[in-house]
Structures are given as C-alpha cells and as structure tokens.
Amino acid sequence: QGSGFTLSFDSPLKHEIRMDGEDLYLDGSCPVHVRYGELRQEDDSGHRGIRYQIRVRLIAPAASLRRTADSLTFTGGDAVVLIAIRTSFIDWKSMPEAPDYAARCKADLDRAEKCSFAELRAAHIADHQALYLRSELELPETEEDRLPTDERLRRCSGTCTPALAALLYHFGRYLLIASSRPGTQPANLQGIWNPHLHAPWGGNYTTNINLEMNYWLAEGANLSECAEPLFRFIRECAESGRAIARDYYRSDGWCLHHNSDLWRYSAPAKGKARWGFWPMGGVWLCRHIFEHYEYSGDIAFLREHYGILRGAAEFLAGFLMKGLEKLFSKLPDSFHFAGERLY
C-alpha cells in the first residue's frame, strides 16, 4: 500500500533486462567458475554456467502503471508484487541447459495471479505454520529479554539468559524451514541468503561439520520433511563417491571428502593434505539416515537407504584394513604383544 514506487533490476552477473507484456524480467547467466578470485563465464569446452530468470508482475487494477525498457512505476492505489525465479539447472549429472526455465518462470506468475492477495498470504502462512507449530520451547525470561535482540546478544559475555536460548532454537527452525524443503537443494554454508558473488568458502557443502550442523535439529524439532534434500544429497554423493573410493583408496563402497557442491563433488578439494584428505564425510552423514529411522521407525526408508549405509561401512572396512596392513608391514617379524605375535 502507498502512493507509489518504481521497480527495477540489477545484478553483478552477466544479464539483460527486458519487458514482456505486463512483466519485467531479468535474464542472466552465472559464471561457470568462481573460486580463489577467479571468475570465468565459460569453461575450456565452451560450456556456460547456470542460466536464470527473475520475473516480476504488478497487479494493480486501480492504479497507474508506467513501463520503460527496464522498470515499472506504480502510482496510486494498492498493488500486489509477484516475483518468480527459475533456473536452467536439471540435475547433478546433467549440463544446466533446461530450455524451458523462462516459460516455467512465467507460468509461476500466471498461477499466482489467479489468487487474491489474501489467498496468497493465507497459503504462505498455512505452509509455514504446518511445520513451525509442531514444537514449542519457552524458557524463563528476565528484564534483559525485553531489550532488542542485538543488544541481548552484545550482553552475552560467557552467559546468556534462558529465553535467548529458546529464541535461538526457534530461529534455527525458521532458517531450516525457509531454506530446505522437499525437492530443493540442501542448506549450504550460507543457506539461501548469500549476498556475495564470491561466496565465503565457495558457498559449498562442508561435510566436516557445517552441513551436519544445519540438520542437527531436523528430527528433534519434528522437521523431518526439511531433511529430504539432505537424504537426496547423500544418495547422489554415494553414487559419485564410488569411483573416488575405488580410484583413490582401492576400496569398495563410497566416500565423500570435506567439501562438495551442487555437482556432488566427492574427491579431495584443492588445498592442504592435512585437511583435504579426509574421506569421512559420507560416513558422518549416514548418521542422519539412521537418526531419521530412529525417530520415524520408517522401515521402508531404512530399506531404501540400506545400500548407502552398507557402502559407507564397506569403505570404512577397506580403509581400516589398508591402514593396518601398512602399519604391520613396518613391524619386525619378532614383534610380540602380551606374549603373542601381533601379526
């Protein structure tokens, strides 16, 4: 509501801005590589990065609208702003060249326009509350808890009020609900809120604790559906990680190192060996699979993921035996322990 405003687009990514009938849209492409200060629009084979479209439509029957080549200006009355975003991503094994992403973006707005503002708002609230209202945590409050949250945080030097811990619990639930839903990608280091072209740590999935931390609360907070992207990620990494277990470690099963991404990269990341050669990410992530079974008792889910669990165990067994064989090969034949030959 208000007297008016102007909508326009901009992006640090390569893009073009156009009008399409009633819609203003930005069509752009992501770099194929952004890491260590290097940005490339195409790889050596000529492949480009993911393409995307952001499309906006103003619904303002009683207002005045002025359109230019790259903006929409609204004056008077009330307006509903509809925004849709789609990309050319297909899946982790395919080049990101889905040809219909722009058509799907427009179709999203067409569907939304059939609903009133009240209907859209009610659907949004119902969708959120179906998950958010499943649990509640209230802890004793103090006078300090009446302060703004930023001030409360500044006063936390060693100890915090119980009510602030409850707020953190609810904030964590909100973040997971907002960033990880069935059919989407798992929550990465910055979730869906990364504002940078060069994201810290590449915006990757860091499996030596960060990815696990994002989902520690999923089962305990009764948000199992929000973990579906994580389980799909694990299944896909198990597929890509079989070759890594075989080629790097001469082992059966599958493994995942400390960094992965949208393309389910599972080999050691570029960097120092002391942290790059850490092939236990897949094993740790399997704990989430079994935890889901412990909370849900879902035998069908456990049966579906049994091969993933078995593959992680096979890799561990092979990795352990290779290490023991290397250790024992260095011991003298006469080495004994507690009166018995050790090997």
Coordinates of C-alpha atoms in Angstrom, one line a residue:
Q1 CA 0.0 0.0 0.0
G2 CA 1.2 3.5 -0.6
S3 CA 1.4 6.4 -3.1
G4 CA 3.7 4.6 -5.5
F5 CA 7.1 3.1 -6.2
T6 CA 9.4 2.0 -9.0
L7 CA 10.7 -1.5 -9.6
S8 CA 13.9 -2.1 -11.4
F9 CA 16.6 -4.9 -11.6
D10 CA 20.4 -5.0 -11.4
S11 CA 22.9 -7.8 -10.9
P12 CA 26.7 -8.2 -10.8
L13 CA 26.2 -11.3 -13.0
K14 CA 26.0 -11.1 -16.8
H15 CA 22.4 -10.3 -17.7
E16 CA 19.9 -8.4 -19.8
I17 CA 16.7 -6.7 -18.7
R18 CA 13.5 -6.6 -20.8
M19 CA 9.8 -6.1 -20.8
D20 CA 7.5 -8.9 -21.8
G21 CA 3.9 -7.7 -22.0
E22 CA 3.0 -6.9 -18.4
D23 CA 6.1 -8.4 -16.9
L24 CA 9.6 -7.0 -16.3
Y25 CA 12.3 -9.7 -16.3
L26 CA 16.0 -10.1 -15.8
D27 CA 17.6 -13.0 -17.8
G28 CA 21.1 -13.8 -16.8
S29 CA 23.8 -16.4 -16.6
C30 CA 26.1 -17.4 -13.8
P31 CA 29.8 -17.9 -14.3
V32 CA 30.9 -21.4 -14.9
H33 CA 33.7 -21.0 -12.3
V34 CA 34.1 -18.6 -9.3
R35 CA 36.8 -19.5 -6.9
Y36 CA 40.0 -18.2 -5.4
G37 CA 39.4 -14.8 -7.0
E38 CA 39.0 -16.3 -10.5
L39 CA 35.8 -15.8 -12.5
R40 CA 35.1 -17.5 -15.8
Q41 CA 31.9 -17.3 -17.9
E42 CA 32.8 -20.4 -20.0
D43 CA 35.0 -23.4 -19.5
D44 CA 37.5 -24.8 -22.0
S45 CA 34.8 -26.7 -23.8
G46 CA 32.6 -23.6 -24.2
H47 CA 30.1 -24.6 -21.6
R48 CA 28.4 -21.8 -19.7
G49 CA 27.1 -21.7 -16.2
I50 CA 23.5 -22.0 -15.0
R51 CA 21.1 -19.6 -16.6
Y52 CA 18.3 -17.9 -14.6
Q53 CA 15.3 -15.6 -14.9
I54 CA 13.8 -13.3 -12.3
R55 CA 10.4 -12.1 -13.4
V56 CA 8.1 -9.5 -11.7
R57 CA 4.5 -8.6 -12.3
L58 CA 2.5 -5.8 -10.7
I59 CA -1.2 -6.4 -10.0
A60 CA -2.8 -3.0 -9.5
P61 CA -6.2 -2.7 -11.2
A62 CA -7.0 0.8 -9.8
A63 CA -3.5 2.2 -10.1
S64 CA -1.5 3.9 -12.8
L65 CA 1.4 1.9 -14.3
R66 CA 4.2 3.3 -16.4
R67 CA 6.6 0.9 -18.2
T68 CA 10.0 1.6 -19.6
A69 CA 12.6 -0.7 -21.1
D70 CA 14.0 -1.6 -17.7
S71 CA 11.5 -0.5 -15.0
L72 CA 7.9 -0.5 -13.8
T73 CA 6.5 2.6 -12.0
F74 CA 3.3 2.3 -9.9
T75 CA 1.3 5.3 -8.8
G76 CA -1.8 5.4 -6.6
G77 CA -4.0 2.7 -5.1
D78 CA -2.9 -0.7 -3.9
A79 CA -0.6 -3.2 -5.7
V80 CA 0.5 -6.8 -5.3
V81 CA 4.0 -7.5 -6.5
L82 CA 4.5 -11.1 -7.8
I83 CA 8.1 -12.4 -8.2
A84 CA 9.2 -15.7 -9.7
I85 CA 12.7 -17.1 -10.2
R86 CA 13.7 -20.2 -12.2
T87 CA 17.0 -21.6 -13.4
S88 CA 18.2 -23.9 -16.2
F89 CA 19.5 -26.5 -13.7
I90 CA 18.4 -30.0 -14.4
D91 CA 20.3 -32.3 -12.0
W92 CA 23.7 -33.0 -10.7
K93 CA 24.7 -35.3 -13.6
S94 CA 23.5 -33.0 -16.5
M95 CA 24.7 -29.8 -18.1
P96 CA 22.5 -27.0 -16.8
E97 CA 20.7 -26.4 -20.1
A98 CA 17.0 -26.9 -19.4
P99 CA 15.4 -24.9 -22.2
D100 CA 12.1 -24.2 -20.5
Y101 CA 13.2 -22.2 -17.5
A102 CA 11.9 -18.9 -18.8
A103 CA 8.5 -20.4 -19.7
R104 CA 8.2 -22.0 -16.2
C105 CA 9.0 -18.7 -14.6
K106 CA 6.2 -17.0 -16.5
A107 CA 3.8 -19.9 -15.7
D108 CA 4.6 -19.4 -12.0
L109 CA 3.3 -15.9 -12.2
D110 CA 0.3 -16.9 -14.2
R111 CA -0.7 -19.3 -11.5
A112 CA -0.1 -16.8 -8.7
E113 CA -2.1 -14.1 -10.5
K114 CA -5.2 -16.3 -10.3
C115 CA -5.2 -15.9 -6.5
S116 CA -6.0 -12.8 -4.5
F117 CA -3.5 -11.2 -2.1
A118 CA -5.4 -12.6 0.8
E119 CA -5.3 -16.1 -0.7
L120 CA -1.6 -15.9 -1.3
R121 CA -0.9 -14.7 2.2
A122 CA -3.1 -17.3 3.8
A123 CA -1.4 -20.1 1.7
H124 CA 2.0 -18.8 2.8
I125 CA 1.1 -18.7 6.4
A126 CA -0.5 -22.2 6.3
D127 CA 2.5 -23.6 4.6
H128 CA 4.9 -22.2 7.2
Q129 CA 2.8 -22.9 10.3
A130 CA 2.2 -26.6 9.2
L131 CA 5.9 -27.1 10.1
Y132 CA 6.7 -24.3 12.6
L133 CA 3.8 -25.0 15.0
R134 CA 4.9 -28.6 15.5
S135 CA 7.1 -27.7 18.5
E136 CA 7.4 -25.0 21.1
L137 CA 10.0 -24.1 23.6
E138 CA 9.5 -21.5 26.4
L139 CA 12.2 -20.7 29.0
P140 CA 12.1 -18.2 31.9
E141 CA 12.5 -14.6 30.8
T142 CA 14.3 -11.7 32.6
E143 CA 14.2 -8.0 32.3
E144 CA 17.1 -8.2 29.9
D145 CA 15.0 -10.2 27.5
R146 CA 12.8 -7.1 26.9
L147 CA 15.7 -5.5 25.1
P148 CA 16.2 -5.7 21.3
T149 CA 17.8 -8.9 20.2
D150 CA 21.1 -7.3 19.0
E151 CA 21.5 -5.7 22.5
R152 CA 20.8 -9.0 24.2
L153 CA 23.5 -10.7 22.1
R154 CA 26.0 -8.0 22.9
R155 CA 25.4 -8.6 26.6
C156 CA 26.2 -12.3 26.2
S157 CA 29.8 -12.5 27.6
G158 CA 30.0 -16.0 28.8
T159 CA 26.4 -16.5 29.9
C160 CA 23.1 -15.8 28.2
T161 CA 19.5 -15.7 29.5
P162 CA 17.5 -19.0 29.1
A163 CA 15.0 -17.1 26.9
L164 CA 17.7 -16.2 24.5
A165 CA 18.5 -19.9 24.1
A166 CA 14.8 -20.5 23.3
L167 CA 14.9 -17.7 20.7
L168 CA 18.0 -19.4 19.1
Y169 CA 16.0 -22.7 18.9
H170 CA 13.1 -21.0 17.1
F171 CA 15.5 -19.0 14.8
G172 CA 17.2 -22.3 13.8
R173 CA 13.8 -23.8 13.0
Y174 CA 12.9 -20.8 10.9
L175 CA 16.1 -21.0 8.9
L176 CA 15.7 -24.7 8.1
I177 CA 12.1 -24.3 7.1
A178 CA 12.9 -21.4 4.9
S179 CA 15.9 -22.9 3.2
S180 CA 15.4 -26.7 2.9
R181 CA 12.2 -28.2 1.6
P182 CA 11.5 -31.4 -0.4
G183 CA 12.7 -31.0 -4.0
T184 CA 15.1 -28.2 -3.2
Q185 CA 18.9 -28.3 -2.6
P186 CA 20.2 -28.8 1.0
A187 CA 21.1 -25.8 3.1
N188 CA 24.7 -24.9 2.3
L189 CA 27.2 -22.7 4.2
Q190 CA 25.2 -19.5 3.7
G191 CA 21.8 -21.1 3.0
I192 CA 19.7 -19.1 0.6
W193 CA 20.9 -15.8 1.9
N194 CA 24.4 -15.5 0.3
P195 CA 24.7 -11.8 -1.0
H196 CA 28.2 -12.3 -2.5
L197 CA 29.4 -13.1 -6.0
H198 CA 32.5 -14.7 -4.4
A199 CA 30.8 -16.5 -1.5
P200 CA 32.9 -17.3 1.5
W201 CA 34.2 -20.9 1.2
G202 CA 32.6 -21.1 -2.2
G203 CA 29.1 -21.5 -0.7
N204 CA 29.8 -25.2 -0.6
Y205 CA 28.7 -28.1 1.4
T206 CA 31.4 -28.5 4.0
T207 CA 30.9 -32.0 5.4
N208 CA 33.4 -32.0 8.2
I209 CA 30.7 -30.3 10.4
N210 CA 28.9 -27.4 8.8
L211 CA 26.4 -29.5 6.7
E212 CA 25.7 -31.8 9.6
M213 CA 25.1 -28.8 11.9
N214 CA 22.5 -27.4 9.5
Y215 CA 20.4 -30.6 10.1
W216 CA 21.1 -31.5 13.7
L217 CA 17.7 -30.1 14.7
A218 CA 15.6 -31.6 11.9
E219 CA 14.5 -34.8 13.6
G220 CA 14.4 -33.4 17.2
A221 CA 12.3 -30.4 16.2
N222 CA 9.9 -32.6 14.2
L223 CA 11.0 -31.2 10.8
S224 CA 11.8 -34.5 9.1
E225 CA 10.5 -33.3 5.7
C226 CA 13.1 -30.5 5.7
A227 CA 15.8 -33.1 5.7
E228 CA 14.6 -34.7 2.4
P229 CA 17.2 -32.6 0.4
L230 CA 19.9 -33.9 2.7
F231 CA 19.0 -37.5 2.1
R232 CA 18.9 -37.0 -1.6
F233 CA 22.3 -35.3 -1.4
I234 CA 23.7 -38.3 0.4
R235 CA 22.3 -40.7 -2.2
E236 CA 23.8 -38.7 -5.0
C237 CA 27.2 -38.4 -3.3
A238 CA 27.2 -42.1 -2.7
E239 CA 26.8 -42.6 -6.4
S240 CA 29.6 -40.1 -7.3
G241 CA 31.8 -41.3 -4.4
R242 CA 32.1 -44.9 -5.5
A243 CA 34.7 -44.1 -8.2
I244 CA 36.6 -42.0 -5.6
A245 CA 36.7 -44.8 -3.1
R246 CA 37.9 -47.2 -5.8
D247 CA 40.5 -44.9 -7.5
Y248 CA 41.9 -43.1 -4.5
Y249 CA 41.8 -45.8 -1.9
R250 CA 41.4 -49.1 -3.8
S251 CA 38.4 -49.7 -1.6
D252 CA 34.8 -50.9 -2.0
G253 CA 31.8 -48.8 -1.1
W254 CA 31.8 -45.0 -1.4
C255 CA 33.3 -42.0 0.3
L256 CA 33.0 -38.2 0.4
H257 CA 35.7 -35.7 1.4
H258 CA 35.3 -32.5 3.3
N259 CA 33.9 -30.3 0.5
S260 CA 31.1 -30.9 -2.0
D261 CA 28.8 -28.8 -4.2
L262 CA 25.8 -28.8 -6.5
W263 CA 27.5 -31.3 -8.7
R264 CA 28.2 -33.8 -5.9
Y265 CA 31.9 -33.4 -6.0
S266 CA 33.4 -36.1 -3.7
A267 CA 37.2 -36.1 -4.3
P268 CA 39.6 -34.2 -2.1
A269 CA 39.3 -30.4 -2.5
K270 CA 42.2 -28.2 -3.6
G271 CA 44.3 -27.3 -0.6
K272 CA 46.5 -28.8 2.1
A273 CA 46.5 -32.6 2.5
R274 CA 46.2 -32.4 6.3
W275 CA 42.6 -31.4 5.9
G276 CA 41.9 -32.2 2.2
F277 CA 42.4 -35.9 2.6
W278 CA 39.6 -36.5 5.0
P279 CA 37.3 -39.1 3.4
M280 CA 34.8 -39.5 6.3
G281 CA 32.1 -37.0 5.2
G282 CA 29.9 -39.8 3.8
V283 CA 30.2 -41.9 7.0
W284 CA 29.2 -39.0 9.2
L285 CA 26.3 -38.0 7.0
C286 CA 25.0 -41.6 7.2
R287 CA 24.3 -40.9 10.9
H288 CA 21.4 -38.6 9.7
I289 CA 19.9 -41.5 7.8
F290 CA 19.8 -43.8 10.8
E291 CA 18.7 -41.0 13.1
H292 CA 15.7 -40.4 10.8
Y293 CA 14.8 -44.1 11.2
E294 CA 15.2 -43.9 15.0
Y295 CA 12.7 -41.0 15.1
S296 CA 10.3 -42.3 12.5
G297 CA 10.5 -46.1 12.6
D298 CA 10.2 -46.0 8.9
I299 CA 11.3 -49.4 7.7
A300 CA 10.7 -48.5 4.0
F301 CA 13.1 -45.5 4.4
L302 CA 15.7 -47.7 6.0
R303 CA 15.4 -50.3 3.3
E304 CA 15.7 -47.7 0.6
H305 CA 19.0 -46.4 2.2
Y306 CA 20.4 -49.7 3.3
G307 CA 22.8 -49.8 0.3
I308 CA 24.1 -46.3 1.2
L309 CA 24.8 -47.4 4.8
R310 CA 26.4 -50.6 3.6
G311 CA 28.6 -48.8 1.1
A312 CA 29.9 -46.4 3.8
A313 CA 30.7 -49.4 6.0
E314 CA 32.4 -51.2 3.2
F315 CA 34.6 -48.2 2.6
L316 CA 35.5 -47.9 6.3
A317 CA 36.4 -51.6 6.4
G318 CA 38.6 -51.3 3.4
F319 CA 40.2 -48.1 4.6
L320 CA 40.9 -49.6 8.0
M321 CA 42.4 -52.7 6.6
K322 CA 44.7 -50.8 4.3
G323 CA 45.9 -48.8 7.2
L324 CA 46.5 -51.8 9.4
E325 CA 48.4 -53.6 6.6
K326 CA 50.6 -50.6 6.2
L327 CA 51.3 -50.4 9.9
F328 CA 52.0 -54.1 10.4
S329 CA 54.3 -54.2 7.3
K330 CA 56.7 -51.9 9.2
L331 CA 56.9 -54.1 12.3
P332 CA 59.7 -56.6 12.7
D333 CA 58.8 -60.3 12.5
S334 CA 59.8 -60.7 16.1
F335 CA 57.4 -58.1 17.4
H336 CA 55.2 -59.6 20.1
F337 CA 52.4 -58.2 22.4
A338 CA 51.5 -59.7 25.7
G339 CA 53.3 -62.9 24.8
E340 CA 51.6 -63.3 21.4
R341 CA 52.6 -62.4 17.9
L342 CA 50.7 -59.3 17.0
Y343 CA 50.8 -60.0 13.2

